[in-house]
PDB file of C-alpha atoms in Angstrom:
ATOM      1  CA  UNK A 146     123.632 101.298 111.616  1.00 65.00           C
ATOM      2  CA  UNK A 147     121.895 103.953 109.483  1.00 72.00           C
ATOM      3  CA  UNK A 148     118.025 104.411 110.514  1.00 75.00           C
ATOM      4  CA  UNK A 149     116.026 103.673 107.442  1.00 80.00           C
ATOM      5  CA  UNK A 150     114.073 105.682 105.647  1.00 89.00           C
ATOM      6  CA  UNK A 151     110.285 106.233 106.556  1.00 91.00           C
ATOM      7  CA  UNK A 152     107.089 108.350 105.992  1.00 92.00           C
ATOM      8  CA  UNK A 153     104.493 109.186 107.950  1.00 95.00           C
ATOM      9  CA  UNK A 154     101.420 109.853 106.509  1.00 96.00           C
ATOM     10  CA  UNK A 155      97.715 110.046 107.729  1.00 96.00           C
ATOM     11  CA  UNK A 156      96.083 107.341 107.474  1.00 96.00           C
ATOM     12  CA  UNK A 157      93.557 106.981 104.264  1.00 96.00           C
ATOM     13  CA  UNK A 158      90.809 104.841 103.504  1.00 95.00           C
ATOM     14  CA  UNK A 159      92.827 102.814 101.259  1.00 97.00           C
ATOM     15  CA  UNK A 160      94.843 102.001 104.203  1.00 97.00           C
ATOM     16  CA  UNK A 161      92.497 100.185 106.211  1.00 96.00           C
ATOM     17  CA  UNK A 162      92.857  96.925 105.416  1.00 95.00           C
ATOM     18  CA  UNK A 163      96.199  96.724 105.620  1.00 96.00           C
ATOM     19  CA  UNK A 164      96.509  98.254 108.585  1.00 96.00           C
ATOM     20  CA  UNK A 165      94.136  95.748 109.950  1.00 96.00           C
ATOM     21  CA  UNK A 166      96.232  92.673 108.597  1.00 95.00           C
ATOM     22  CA  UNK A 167      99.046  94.380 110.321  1.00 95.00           C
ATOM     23  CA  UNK A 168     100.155  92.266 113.621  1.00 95.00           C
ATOM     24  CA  UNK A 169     102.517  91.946 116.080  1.00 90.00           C
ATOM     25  CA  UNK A 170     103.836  88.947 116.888  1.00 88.00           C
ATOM     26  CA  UNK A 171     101.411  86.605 119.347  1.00 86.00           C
ATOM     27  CA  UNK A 172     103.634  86.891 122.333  1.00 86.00           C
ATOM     28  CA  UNK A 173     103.404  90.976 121.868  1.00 88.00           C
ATOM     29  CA  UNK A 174      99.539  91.239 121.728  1.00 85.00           C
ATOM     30  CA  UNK A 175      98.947  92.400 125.415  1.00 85.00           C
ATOM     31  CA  UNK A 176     101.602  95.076 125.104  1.00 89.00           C
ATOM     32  CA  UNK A 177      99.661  97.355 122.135  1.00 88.00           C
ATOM     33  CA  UNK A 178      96.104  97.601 120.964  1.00 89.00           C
ATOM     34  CA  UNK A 179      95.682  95.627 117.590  1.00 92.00           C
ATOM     35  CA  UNK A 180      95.129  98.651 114.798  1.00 93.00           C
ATOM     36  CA  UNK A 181      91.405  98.061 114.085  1.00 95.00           C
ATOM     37  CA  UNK A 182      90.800  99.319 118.169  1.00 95.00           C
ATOM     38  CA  UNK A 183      93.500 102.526 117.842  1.00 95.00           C
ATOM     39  CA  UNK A 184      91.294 103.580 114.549  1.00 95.00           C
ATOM     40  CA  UNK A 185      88.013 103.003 116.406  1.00 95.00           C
ATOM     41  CA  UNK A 186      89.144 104.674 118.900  1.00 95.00           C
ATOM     42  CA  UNK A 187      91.088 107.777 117.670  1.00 96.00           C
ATOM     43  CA  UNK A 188      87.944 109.932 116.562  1.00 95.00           C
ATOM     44  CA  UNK A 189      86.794 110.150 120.362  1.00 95.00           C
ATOM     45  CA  UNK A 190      90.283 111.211 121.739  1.00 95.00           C
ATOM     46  CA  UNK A 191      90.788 114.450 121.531  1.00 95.00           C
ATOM     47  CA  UNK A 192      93.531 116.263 119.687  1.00 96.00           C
ATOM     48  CA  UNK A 193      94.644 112.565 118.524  1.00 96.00           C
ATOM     49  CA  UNK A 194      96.501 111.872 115.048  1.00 96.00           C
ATOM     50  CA  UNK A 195      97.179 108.512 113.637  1.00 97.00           C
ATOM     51  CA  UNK A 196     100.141 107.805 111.039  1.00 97.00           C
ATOM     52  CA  UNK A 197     100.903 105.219 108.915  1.00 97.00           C
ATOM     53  CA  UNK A 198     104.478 104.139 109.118  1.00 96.00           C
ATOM     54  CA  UNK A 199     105.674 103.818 104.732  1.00 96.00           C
ATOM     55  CA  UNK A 200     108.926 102.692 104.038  1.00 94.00           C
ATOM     56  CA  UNK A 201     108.563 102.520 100.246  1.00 93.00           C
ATOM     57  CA  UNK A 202     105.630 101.867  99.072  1.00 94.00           C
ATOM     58  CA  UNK A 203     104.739  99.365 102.027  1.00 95.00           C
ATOM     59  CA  UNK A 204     102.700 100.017 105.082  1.00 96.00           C
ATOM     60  CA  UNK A 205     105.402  98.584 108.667  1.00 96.00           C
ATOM     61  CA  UNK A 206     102.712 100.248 110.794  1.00 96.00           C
ATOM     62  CA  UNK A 207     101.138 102.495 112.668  1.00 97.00           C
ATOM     63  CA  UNK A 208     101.985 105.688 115.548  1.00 97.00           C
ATOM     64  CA  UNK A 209      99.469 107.496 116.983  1.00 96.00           C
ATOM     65  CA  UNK A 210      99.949 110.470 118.827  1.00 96.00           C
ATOM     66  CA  UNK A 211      97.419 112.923 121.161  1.00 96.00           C
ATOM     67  CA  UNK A 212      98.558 116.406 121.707  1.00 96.00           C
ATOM     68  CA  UNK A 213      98.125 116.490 125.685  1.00 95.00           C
ATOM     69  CA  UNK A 214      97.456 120.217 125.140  1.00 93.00           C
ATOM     70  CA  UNK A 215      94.403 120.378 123.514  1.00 95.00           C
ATOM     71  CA  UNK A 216      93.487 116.631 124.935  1.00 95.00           C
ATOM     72  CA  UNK A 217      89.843 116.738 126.957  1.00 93.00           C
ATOM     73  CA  UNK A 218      90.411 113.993 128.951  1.00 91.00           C
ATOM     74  CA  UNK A 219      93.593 114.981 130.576  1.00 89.00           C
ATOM     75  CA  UNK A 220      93.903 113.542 134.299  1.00 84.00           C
ATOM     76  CA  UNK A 221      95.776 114.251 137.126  1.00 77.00           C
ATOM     77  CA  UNK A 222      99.671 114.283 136.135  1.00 74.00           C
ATOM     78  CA  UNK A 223      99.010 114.075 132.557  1.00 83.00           C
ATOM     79  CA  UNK A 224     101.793 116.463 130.854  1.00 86.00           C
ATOM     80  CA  UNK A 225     100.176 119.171 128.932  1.00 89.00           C
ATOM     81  CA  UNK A 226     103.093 120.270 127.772  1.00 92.00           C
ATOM     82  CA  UNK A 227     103.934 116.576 125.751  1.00 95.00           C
ATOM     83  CA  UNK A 228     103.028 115.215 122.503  1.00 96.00           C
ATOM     84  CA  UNK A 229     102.007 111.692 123.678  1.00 95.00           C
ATOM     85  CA  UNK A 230     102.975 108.618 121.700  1.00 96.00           C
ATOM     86  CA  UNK A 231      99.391 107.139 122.329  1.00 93.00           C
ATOM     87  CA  UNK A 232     100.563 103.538 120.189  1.00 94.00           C
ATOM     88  CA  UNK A 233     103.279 102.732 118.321  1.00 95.00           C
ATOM     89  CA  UNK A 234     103.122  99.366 116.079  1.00 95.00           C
ATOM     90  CA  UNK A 235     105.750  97.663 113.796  1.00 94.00           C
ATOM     91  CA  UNK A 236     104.406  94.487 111.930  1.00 94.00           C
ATOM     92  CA  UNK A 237     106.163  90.812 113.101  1.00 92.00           C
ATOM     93  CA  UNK A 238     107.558  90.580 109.510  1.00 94.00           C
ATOM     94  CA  UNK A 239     108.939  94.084 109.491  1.00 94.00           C
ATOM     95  CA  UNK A 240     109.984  94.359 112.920  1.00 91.00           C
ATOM     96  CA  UNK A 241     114.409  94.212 114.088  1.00 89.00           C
ATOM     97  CA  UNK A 242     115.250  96.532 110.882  1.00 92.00           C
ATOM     98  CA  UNK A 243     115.115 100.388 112.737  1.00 92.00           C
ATOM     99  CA  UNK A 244     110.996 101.041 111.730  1.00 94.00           C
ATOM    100  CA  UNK A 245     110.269 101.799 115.769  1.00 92.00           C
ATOM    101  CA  UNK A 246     113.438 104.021 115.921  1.00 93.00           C
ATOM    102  CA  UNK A 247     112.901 105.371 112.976  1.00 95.00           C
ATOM    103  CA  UNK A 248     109.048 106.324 113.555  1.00 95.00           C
ATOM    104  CA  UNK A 249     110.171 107.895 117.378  1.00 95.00           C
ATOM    105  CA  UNK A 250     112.754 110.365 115.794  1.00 94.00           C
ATOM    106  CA  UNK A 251     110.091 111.435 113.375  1.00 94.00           C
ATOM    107  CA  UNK A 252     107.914 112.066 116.347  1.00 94.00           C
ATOM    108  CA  UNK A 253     110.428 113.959 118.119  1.00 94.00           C
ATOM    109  CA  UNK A 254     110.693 116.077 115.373  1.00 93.00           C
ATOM    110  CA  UNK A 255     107.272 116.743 114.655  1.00 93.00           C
ATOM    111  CA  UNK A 256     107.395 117.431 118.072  1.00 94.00           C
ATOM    112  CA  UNK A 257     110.107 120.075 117.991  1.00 93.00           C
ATOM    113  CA  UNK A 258     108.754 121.825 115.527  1.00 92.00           C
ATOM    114  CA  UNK A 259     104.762 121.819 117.001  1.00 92.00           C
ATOM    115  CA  UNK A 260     107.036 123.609 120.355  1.00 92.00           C
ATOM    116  CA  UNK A 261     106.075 120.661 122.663  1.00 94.00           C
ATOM    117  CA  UNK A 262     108.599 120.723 125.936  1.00 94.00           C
ATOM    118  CA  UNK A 263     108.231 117.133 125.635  1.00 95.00           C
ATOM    119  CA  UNK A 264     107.480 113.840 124.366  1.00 96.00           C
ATOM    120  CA  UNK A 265     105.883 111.052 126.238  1.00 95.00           C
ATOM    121  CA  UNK A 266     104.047 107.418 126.469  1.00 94.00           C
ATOM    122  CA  UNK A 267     103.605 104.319 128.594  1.00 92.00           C
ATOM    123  CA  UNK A 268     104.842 100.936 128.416  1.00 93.00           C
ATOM    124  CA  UNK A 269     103.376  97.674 129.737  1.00 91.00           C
ATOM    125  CA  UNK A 270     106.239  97.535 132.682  1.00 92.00           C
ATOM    126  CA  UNK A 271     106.980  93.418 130.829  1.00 91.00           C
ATOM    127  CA  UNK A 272     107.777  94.877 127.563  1.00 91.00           C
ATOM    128  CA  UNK A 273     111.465  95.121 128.164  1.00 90.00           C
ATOM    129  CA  UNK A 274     112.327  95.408 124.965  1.00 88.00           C
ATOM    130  CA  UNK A 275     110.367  98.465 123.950  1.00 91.00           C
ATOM    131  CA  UNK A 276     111.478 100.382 127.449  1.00 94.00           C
ATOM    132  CA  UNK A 277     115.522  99.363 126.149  1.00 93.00           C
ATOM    133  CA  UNK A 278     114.376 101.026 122.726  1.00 92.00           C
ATOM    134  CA  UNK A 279     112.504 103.825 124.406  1.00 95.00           C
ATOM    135  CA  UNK A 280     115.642 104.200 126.573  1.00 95.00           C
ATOM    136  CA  UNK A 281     117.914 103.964 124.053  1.00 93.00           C
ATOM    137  CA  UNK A 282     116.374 106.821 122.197  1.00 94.00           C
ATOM    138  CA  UNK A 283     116.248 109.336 125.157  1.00 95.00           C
ATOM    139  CA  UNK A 284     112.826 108.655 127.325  1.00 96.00           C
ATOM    140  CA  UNK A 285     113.452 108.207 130.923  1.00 96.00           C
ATOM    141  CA  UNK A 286     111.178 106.414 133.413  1.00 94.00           C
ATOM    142  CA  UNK A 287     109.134 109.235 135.580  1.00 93.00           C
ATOM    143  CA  UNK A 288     108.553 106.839 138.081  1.00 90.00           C
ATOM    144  CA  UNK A 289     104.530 107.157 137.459  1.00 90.00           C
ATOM    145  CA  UNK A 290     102.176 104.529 136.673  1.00 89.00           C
ATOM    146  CA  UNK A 291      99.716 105.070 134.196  1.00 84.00           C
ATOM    147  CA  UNK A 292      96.455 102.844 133.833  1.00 85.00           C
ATOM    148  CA  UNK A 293      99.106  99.886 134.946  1.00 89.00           C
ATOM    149  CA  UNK A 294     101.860 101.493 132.672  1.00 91.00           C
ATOM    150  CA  UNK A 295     105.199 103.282 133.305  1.00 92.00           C
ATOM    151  CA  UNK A 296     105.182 106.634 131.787  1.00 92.00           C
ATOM    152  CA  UNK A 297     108.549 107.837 129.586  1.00 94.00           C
ATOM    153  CA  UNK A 298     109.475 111.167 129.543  1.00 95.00           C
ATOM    154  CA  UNK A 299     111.779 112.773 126.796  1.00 96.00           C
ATOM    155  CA  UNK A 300     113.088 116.722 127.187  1.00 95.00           C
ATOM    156  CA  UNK A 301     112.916 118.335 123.267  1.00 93.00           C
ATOM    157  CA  UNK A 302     115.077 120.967 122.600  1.00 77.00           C
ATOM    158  CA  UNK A 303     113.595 124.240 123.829  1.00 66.00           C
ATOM    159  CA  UNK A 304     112.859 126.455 120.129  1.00 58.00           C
ATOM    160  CA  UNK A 305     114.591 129.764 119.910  1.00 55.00           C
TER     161      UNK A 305
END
């Protein structure tokens, strides 16, 4: 099926409260930080963006991304080399119809084109679901746990 058609934009004032309506559904709140915490806590993470996902002129939700490069609080095995999918969100009511696919091929080419080697992210290891989507769109599991999470890897296209 064809991936629809989004936009990724910064996120604006205007877009708060939205954003904050924005939910997953109840039995997916311990795999992703509700909106209002990523936006509280994206100005003290270095080298993080946050996007709002637009199909149209409606908000589905919300990526954020930290570019491990520049990133302050790298640890021990973090990839500097990856553009890190920090949180990804889809609303309940928008959620089945490509948005999550969708948002992680814009990321990979953002990611191309800012000459990461990679992208990456974690998953809570119950979230089956995301890791078949995650899987489905190229990540593979590097066999490290991350704060309790498995971190996905996914090789870009070298530039040049």
């Amino acid at each position: 099926r064809a991936m629809p058609d989004i936009i990724l934009r910064p996120v604006k004032r205007d877009d708060l409260r939205t954003l904050f309506q924005l939910k997953v559904r109840p039995e997916q709140a311990e795999f992703v930080a509700p909106n209002e915490i990523t936006l509280a806590q994206a100005p003290y993470e270095t080298a993080a963006e946050v996007f709002v996902l637009w199909q149209g002129e409606t908000i589905v939700g919300m990526i954020a991304t930290i570019d491990m490069a520049k990133h302050a609080y790298r640890t021990e095995g973090d990839d500097a080399e990856s553009l890190y999918i920090w949180r990804l969100m889809v609303g309940a009511e928008h959620q089945g119809k490509g948005y999550g696919r969708a948002a992680l091929a814009a990321m990979h080419e953002r990611a191309n084109a800012g000459g990461f080697r990679r992208l990456s992210l974690s998953v809570v290891p119950t979230n089956s679901v995301a890791i078949a989507l995650y899987e489905r769109v190229g990540f593979q599991n590097s066999g490290r746990i991350v704060d309790g999470e498995v971190l996905l890897l996914k090789d870009l296209e070298p530039i040049g």
